[in-house]
Amino acid sequence: MKAAYHSGKREIIVKEVDKPSPGPGEYLVKIKTCSICGSDTWWANEASADEPVHGHESTGIIEACGDGTTKFKTGDRVVCYAIFGCGKCAYCKAGVPTNCQNKKFVEGGFQEYSVFNENLLFSCPDDVDFITASLLSDAIGVPLRGLRRLRPEKDDKVCVWGLGPLGLLQLMFLKAHGVKTIIGLDTVDERLQKARELGADHTINPLTQDPVAAIKELCGGLGADKAYTYVRHSKATENIFKSTREGASICTFVGLDGHYELQEWYERTLVWSFYFTPDEYEENLNFVKDNKIDLKKIVSDIFPLERINEAFMKRFEKPNESLKIVITMD
Ligand SMILES: [Zn+2]
Ligand SMILES: [Zn+2]
């Protein structure tokens, strides 16, 4: 089978490797699509000696069933989950493998076949095509978990920092949730334009406008009530605190690093949100369906596996020309 390998800095090759076979409790999946995630930044690093195949937003069709499996049959359409918990700890037992201290990240999406434990596969609705289906795990799961962990009121003035694919989905979901004032921020003008098309009420480019002053002016002088951030940059972090009002809440998806000048009187609630839990999958599908959200609006390109290097180049080197990019295995 064909599989993508990380062979050097900004370099992926497609080579012929052995097809895997499913062990007990596992399925062999014929991969149909896999989206490039904003976290696939390994691409810009040096490859290690035996770099495994990456890609964790995949979909496919059950090709073979391992011993003891009961959940799916050959030919079933599936969406893949990327976090495999130990199954024994309190977090795993509570249905939150994302908090498991021994979790493993499962990839293998950029190849023709891959093996998954049955706990890592969800059923894909028949009426959803495989391009859209590649957005049904990570891409919608992350912003919707953010919406659960930090619930906005309809009258809140809400900022979304970073308008890559997930930031744009956050904006669409906030809109669908009924939030009346949404302000989108990004340093790429094309993404601000896209945000306006998708329902942002105001957009700000922090490179050309002081974001703190602009947000305060749009929010009656005090600042935003809530902010959702996909930007990991110390200056942006400071600005997010300074542009929210006293008592506001901030939800981050990307971690924090750097040096901050944040005063002790900045009373804020900081909410951390990571990936999504398996139990949320069905609820997420219903949210998208009930609100008639067209996820393809954030797909900018579809590339075949053979052109994966070009796809990564476009995703990470040309943010003004790309949003979500989906790789197809056919
Ligand atoms: Zn991801
Ligand atoms: Zn565990």
Coordinates of C-alpha atoms and ligand atoms in Angstrom, one line a residue:
M1 CA 0.0 0.0 0.0
K2 CA 1.0 3.6 -0.4
A3 CA 1.9 5.6 2.7
A4 CA 3.2 9.1 3.4
Y5 CA 6.5 9.4 5.3
H6 CA 8.1 12.4 6.9
S7 CA 11.5 12.3 5.2
G8 CA 13.0 15.6 6.1
K9 CA 12.4 19.2 7.0
R10 CA 9.2 20.3 5.0
E11 CA 9.5 17.1 3.1
I12 CA 7.1 14.2 2.8
I13 CA 7.5 11.2 0.4
V14 CA 4.9 8.6 -0.6
K15 CA 6.3 5.1 -0.6
E16 CA 5.2 1.5 -0.8
V17 CA 4.9 -0.3 2.5
D18 CA 3.3 -3.5 3.8
K19 CA -0.4 -3.4 4.5
P20 CA -1.0 -3.8 8.3
S21 CA -3.4 -6.5 9.6
P22 CA -5.8 -6.1 12.6
G23 CA -5.0 -7.8 15.9
P24 CA -7.7 -8.8 18.5
G25 CA -10.2 -5.9 19.1
E26 CA -9.0 -4.0 16.0
Y27 CA -10.2 -3.2 12.5
L28 CA -8.4 -2.7 9.3
V29 CA -9.7 0.5 7.8
K30 CA -9.3 1.5 4.1
I31 CA -8.7 5.2 4.6
K32 CA -10.7 7.4 2.3
T33 CA -9.8 10.9 3.5
C34 CA -7.6 12.7 6.1
S35 CA -7.5 16.4 6.8
I36 CA -4.4 18.3 7.6
C37 CA -4.6 19.7 11.2
G38 CA -3.2 23.0 12.4
S39 CA -1.2 20.9 14.9
D40 CA 0.6 18.9 12.2
T41 CA 3.5 21.3 12.6
W42 CA 5.9 18.3 12.8
W43 CA 6.1 18.8 9.1
A44 CA 8.5 21.8 9.5
N45 CA 10.9 19.8 11.8
E46 CA 13.7 17.5 10.9
A47 CA 12.4 14.0 10.4
S48 CA 13.7 11.4 12.9
A49 CA 15.3 8.2 11.7
D50 CA 12.2 6.2 11.4
E51 CA 9.5 8.8 11.3
P52 CA 6.0 7.3 11.6
V53 CA 3.2 8.2 9.3
H54 CA 1.1 11.1 10.7
G55 CA -2.4 12.3 10.1
H56 CA -5.2 12.0 12.7
E57 CA -8.4 13.4 11.1
S58 CA -9.2 10.4 9.0
T59 CA -12.2 8.5 7.7
G60 CA -12.6 5.2 5.9
I61 CA -14.4 1.9 5.3
I62 CA -14.0 -1.2 7.4
E63 CA -11.9 -3.7 5.3
A64 CA -11.3 -6.5 7.8
C65 CA -12.4 -7.3 11.4
G66 CA -10.0 -8.5 14.1
D67 CA -10.9 -11.3 16.6
G68 CA -13.4 -10.4 19.2
T69 CA -14.7 -7.2 17.4
T70 CA -18.5 -6.6 17.4
K71 CA -19.0 -2.9 16.8
F72 CA -18.7 -2.8 13.0
K73 CA -18.8 -5.1 10.0
T74 CA -16.9 -5.1 6.7
G75 CA -18.1 -2.2 4.5
D76 CA -19.2 0.1 7.4
R77 CA -18.2 3.8 7.0
V78 CA -16.2 5.2 10.0
V79 CA -14.7 8.3 11.4
C80 CA -11.5 8.0 13.4
Y81 CA -10.7 9.3 16.9
A82 CA -7.1 10.1 17.7
I83 CA -6.6 9.5 21.5
F84 CA -6.3 6.0 22.9
G85 CA -6.6 6.0 26.7
C86 CA -5.3 3.2 29.0
G87 CA -8.9 2.1 29.6
K88 CA -8.2 1.5 33.3
C89 CA -7.7 4.9 35.0
A90 CA -10.4 7.0 36.6
Y91 CA -10.4 9.4 33.6
C92 CA -10.8 6.6 31.1
K93 CA -13.6 5.0 33.1
A94 CA -15.3 8.4 33.3
G95 CA -15.2 8.6 29.4
V96 CA -12.4 11.3 29.3
P97 CA -9.4 9.5 27.7
T98 CA -8.1 12.9 26.8
N99 CA -7.1 13.3 30.4
C100 CA -5.6 9.9 30.8
Q101 CA -1.9 10.1 32.0
N102 CA -1.0 7.2 29.7
K103 CA -2.8 8.2 26.6
K104 CA -1.4 7.6 23.2
F105 CA -1.9 9.7 20.1
V106 CA -3.0 7.5 17.2
E107 CA -2.2 8.7 13.7
G108 CA -1.8 6.8 10.4
G109 CA -4.3 8.8 8.4
F110 CA -2.1 9.6 5.4
Q111 CA -1.8 6.0 4.0
E112 CA -4.1 3.7 2.2
Y113 CA -4.9 1.3 5.1
S114 CA -4.6 1.7 8.9
V115 CA -5.4 -0.4 11.9
F116 CA -7.6 1.1 14.7
N117 CA -8.8 -0.3 18.0
E118 CA -12.6 -0.4 18.0
N119 CA -12.8 2.3 20.7
L120 CA -11.2 4.7 18.2
L121 CA -13.9 4.4 15.5
F122 CA -17.2 6.2 15.2
S123 CA -20.0 5.4 12.8
C124 CA -20.1 7.8 9.9
P125 CA -23.6 8.9 8.8
D126 CA -24.6 7.6 5.4
D127 CA -25.6 11.0 4.1
V128 CA -22.2 12.6 4.9
D129 CA -19.5 12.4 2.2
F130 CA -15.9 11.5 3.1
I131 CA -14.6 15.0 2.6
T132 CA -17.0 16.5 5.1
A133 CA -16.6 13.4 7.4
S134 CA -12.9 14.2 7.8
L135 CA -14.1 17.3 9.8
L136 CA -16.4 15.3 12.1
S137 CA -13.7 14.4 14.7
D138 CA -11.0 17.0 15.6
A139 CA -12.3 19.9 13.5
I140 CA -15.8 20.2 14.9
G141 CA -15.0 18.4 18.2
V142 CA -12.5 21.0 19.4
P143 CA -14.6 24.2 19.0
L144 CA -17.7 22.5 20.2
R145 CA -16.0 21.3 23.4
G146 CA -14.8 24.9 23.8
L147 CA -18.5 26.0 23.5
R148 CA -19.4 23.4 26.2
R149 CA -16.6 24.3 28.6
L150 CA -17.2 28.1 28.2
R151 CA -20.9 28.6 27.5
P152 CA -21.6 32.1 26.0
E153 CA -24.7 34.1 26.6
K154 CA -26.5 35.4 23.5
D155 CA -25.9 39.0 24.5
D156 CA -22.2 38.4 25.2
K157 CA -19.7 40.3 23.1
V158 CA -17.3 37.5 22.0
C159 CA -13.9 37.6 20.4
V160 CA -12.3 34.7 18.4
W161 CA -8.6 35.1 18.1
G162 CA -7.0 33.2 15.2
L163 CA -9.2 32.5 12.1
G164 CA -7.7 29.4 10.7
P165 CA -10.1 26.5 10.1
L166 CA -10.9 25.9 13.8
G167 CA -11.2 29.6 14.6
L168 CA -13.6 29.9 11.7
L169 CA -15.6 26.9 12.9
Q170 CA -15.7 28.4 16.4
L171 CA -17.2 31.6 14.9
M172 CA -19.8 29.6 12.9
F173 CA -20.7 27.6 16.0
L174 CA -21.0 30.8 18.2
K175 CA -23.2 32.3 15.6
A176 CA -25.4 29.1 15.4
H177 CA -25.5 29.2 19.3
G178 CA -27.1 32.6 19.0
V179 CA -24.3 34.9 20.0
K180 CA -25.2 38.4 18.6
T181 CA -21.8 40.1 18.6
I182 CA -18.8 38.2 17.3
I183 CA -15.4 39.9 16.7
G184 CA -12.8 37.9 14.7
L185 CA -9.1 38.6 14.8
D186 CA -6.3 37.4 12.5
T187 CA -3.2 38.9 10.8
V188 CA -4.2 37.5 7.4
D189 CA -6.7 39.7 5.6
E190 CA -8.1 36.9 3.4
R191 CA -9.1 35.1 6.6
L192 CA -10.8 38.2 8.0
Q193 CA -12.8 38.4 4.7
K194 CA -13.8 34.7 5.1
A195 CA -14.8 35.4 8.7
R196 CA -17.1 38.2 7.6
E197 CA -18.7 35.9 5.0
L198 CA -19.3 33.3 7.7
G199 CA -21.0 35.8 10.0
A200 CA -18.4 37.7 12.0
D201 CA -19.9 41.1 12.9
H202 CA -16.5 42.8 13.1
T203 CA -13.0 41.9 12.1
I204 CA -9.7 43.3 13.3
N205 CA -6.2 42.8 11.9
P206 CA -3.8 43.3 14.9
L207 CA -1.0 44.2 12.5
T208 CA -2.8 47.3 11.2
Q209 CA -5.0 48.2 14.2
D210 CA -4.5 48.3 18.0
P211 CA -6.7 45.3 18.9
V212 CA -7.2 46.3 22.5
A213 CA -8.5 49.7 21.7
A214 CA -10.6 48.5 18.8
I215 CA -12.3 45.7 20.8
K216 CA -13.0 48.0 23.7
E217 CA -14.6 50.5 21.4
L218 CA -16.8 47.8 19.9
C219 CA -17.7 46.5 23.4
G220 CA -19.0 49.7 25.1
G221 CA -15.6 50.8 26.4
L222 CA -15.0 47.9 29.0
G223 CA -14.0 45.0 26.8
A224 CA -15.3 41.7 25.6
D225 CA -17.3 39.3 27.8
K226 CA -15.6 36.2 26.4
A227 CA -12.7 35.2 24.2
Y228 CA -11.8 32.0 22.4
T229 CA -8.2 31.8 21.3
Y230 CA -6.3 29.6 18.8
V231 CA -3.2 31.9 18.9
R232 CA -0.1 30.8 20.8
H233 CA 1.8 34.0 20.9
S234 CA 2.8 36.0 24.1
K235 CA 1.8 39.4 22.7
A236 CA -1.6 38.1 21.6
T237 CA -2.1 36.5 25.1
E238 CA -1.5 39.8 26.8
N239 CA -3.9 41.5 24.3
I240 CA -6.6 38.9 25.0
F241 CA -6.5 39.6 28.7
K242 CA -6.4 43.4 28.2
S243 CA -9.2 43.4 25.6
T244 CA -11.6 41.5 27.9
R245 CA -13.6 43.2 30.7
E246 CA -13.0 42.5 34.4
G247 CA -14.6 39.2 35.3
A248 CA -14.5 38.0 31.7
S249 CA -13.7 34.4 30.7
I250 CA -11.1 33.2 28.2
C251 CA -11.0 29.8 26.5
T252 CA -7.7 28.6 25.1
F253 CA -7.1 25.6 22.9
V254 CA -3.4 26.0 22.2
G255 CA -1.4 26.2 25.4
L256 CA 0.6 29.2 26.6
D257 CA 4.3 30.0 26.4
G258 CA 6.4 33.2 26.5
H259 CA 6.6 36.1 29.0
Y260 CA 3.5 38.0 30.1
E261 CA 2.9 41.4 31.6
L262 CA -0.4 40.6 33.3
Q263 CA -1.4 42.5 36.4
E264 CA -2.9 41.0 39.5
W265 CA -6.0 43.1 39.2
Y266 CA -6.9 41.4 35.9
E267 CA -9.7 39.3 37.3
R268 CA -10.4 36.7 34.6
T269 CA -11.4 33.0 34.3
L270 CA -9.1 31.0 32.1
V271 CA -10.7 27.8 30.6
W272 CA -8.5 25.2 29.0
S273 CA -10.1 23.0 26.4
F274 CA -8.4 20.0 24.8
Y275 CA -9.7 17.9 21.9
F276 CA -13.1 16.2 22.6
T277 CA -14.5 13.1 24.3
P278 CA -16.0 10.1 22.5
D279 CA -19.4 10.7 24.2
E280 CA -19.6 14.1 22.5
Y281 CA -19.4 12.7 18.9
E282 CA -23.1 12.1 18.4
E283 CA -24.0 15.4 20.1
N284 CA -21.6 17.2 17.8
L285 CA -23.1 15.6 14.6
N286 CA -26.5 16.7 15.8
F287 CA -25.4 20.3 16.4
V288 CA -24.0 20.5 12.9
K289 CA -27.1 18.9 11.4
D290 CA -29.7 20.8 13.4
N291 CA -28.0 24.1 12.6
K292 CA -27.6 23.2 8.9
I293 CA -23.9 24.1 9.0
D294 CA -22.1 23.4 5.8
L295 CA -18.6 22.3 6.9
K296 CA -17.3 22.4 3.4
K297 CA -17.2 26.2 3.6
I298 CA -13.9 25.9 5.4
V299 CA -12.4 23.4 3.0
S300 CA -10.1 25.3 0.6
D301 CA -8.4 22.4 -1.2
I302 CA -8.6 18.6 -1.8
F303 CA -5.3 16.9 -2.8
P304 CA -4.6 13.2 -3.7
L305 CA -2.1 11.4 -1.4
E306 CA 0.6 11.7 -4.2
R307 CA 0.6 15.5 -3.8
I308 CA 0.6 15.6 0.0
N309 CA 3.9 17.6 0.1
E310 CA 2.3 20.3 -2.0
A311 CA -0.7 20.3 0.2
F312 CA 1.4 20.8 3.4
M313 CA 3.3 23.5 1.7
K314 CA 0.1 25.4 0.9
R315 CA -1.4 24.8 4.3
F316 CA 1.6 26.1 6.3
E317 CA 3.3 28.5 3.9
K318 CA 0.3 30.2 2.3
P319 CA -2.2 31.0 5.0
N320 CA -3.7 33.6 2.8
E321 CA -4.6 31.0 0.2
S322 CA -5.6 28.0 2.3
L323 CA -7.9 26.9 5.0
K324 CA -8.7 23.2 5.7
I325 CA -7.0 20.9 3.3
V326 CA -8.2 17.4 2.8
I327 CA -6.1 14.5 1.5
T328 CA -7.9 11.8 -0.4
M329 CA -6.5 8.2 -0.7
D330 CA -8.3 7.2 -3.9
Ligands
ZN1 ZN -5.7 17.8 15.1
ZN2 ZN -6.5 6.0 31.3

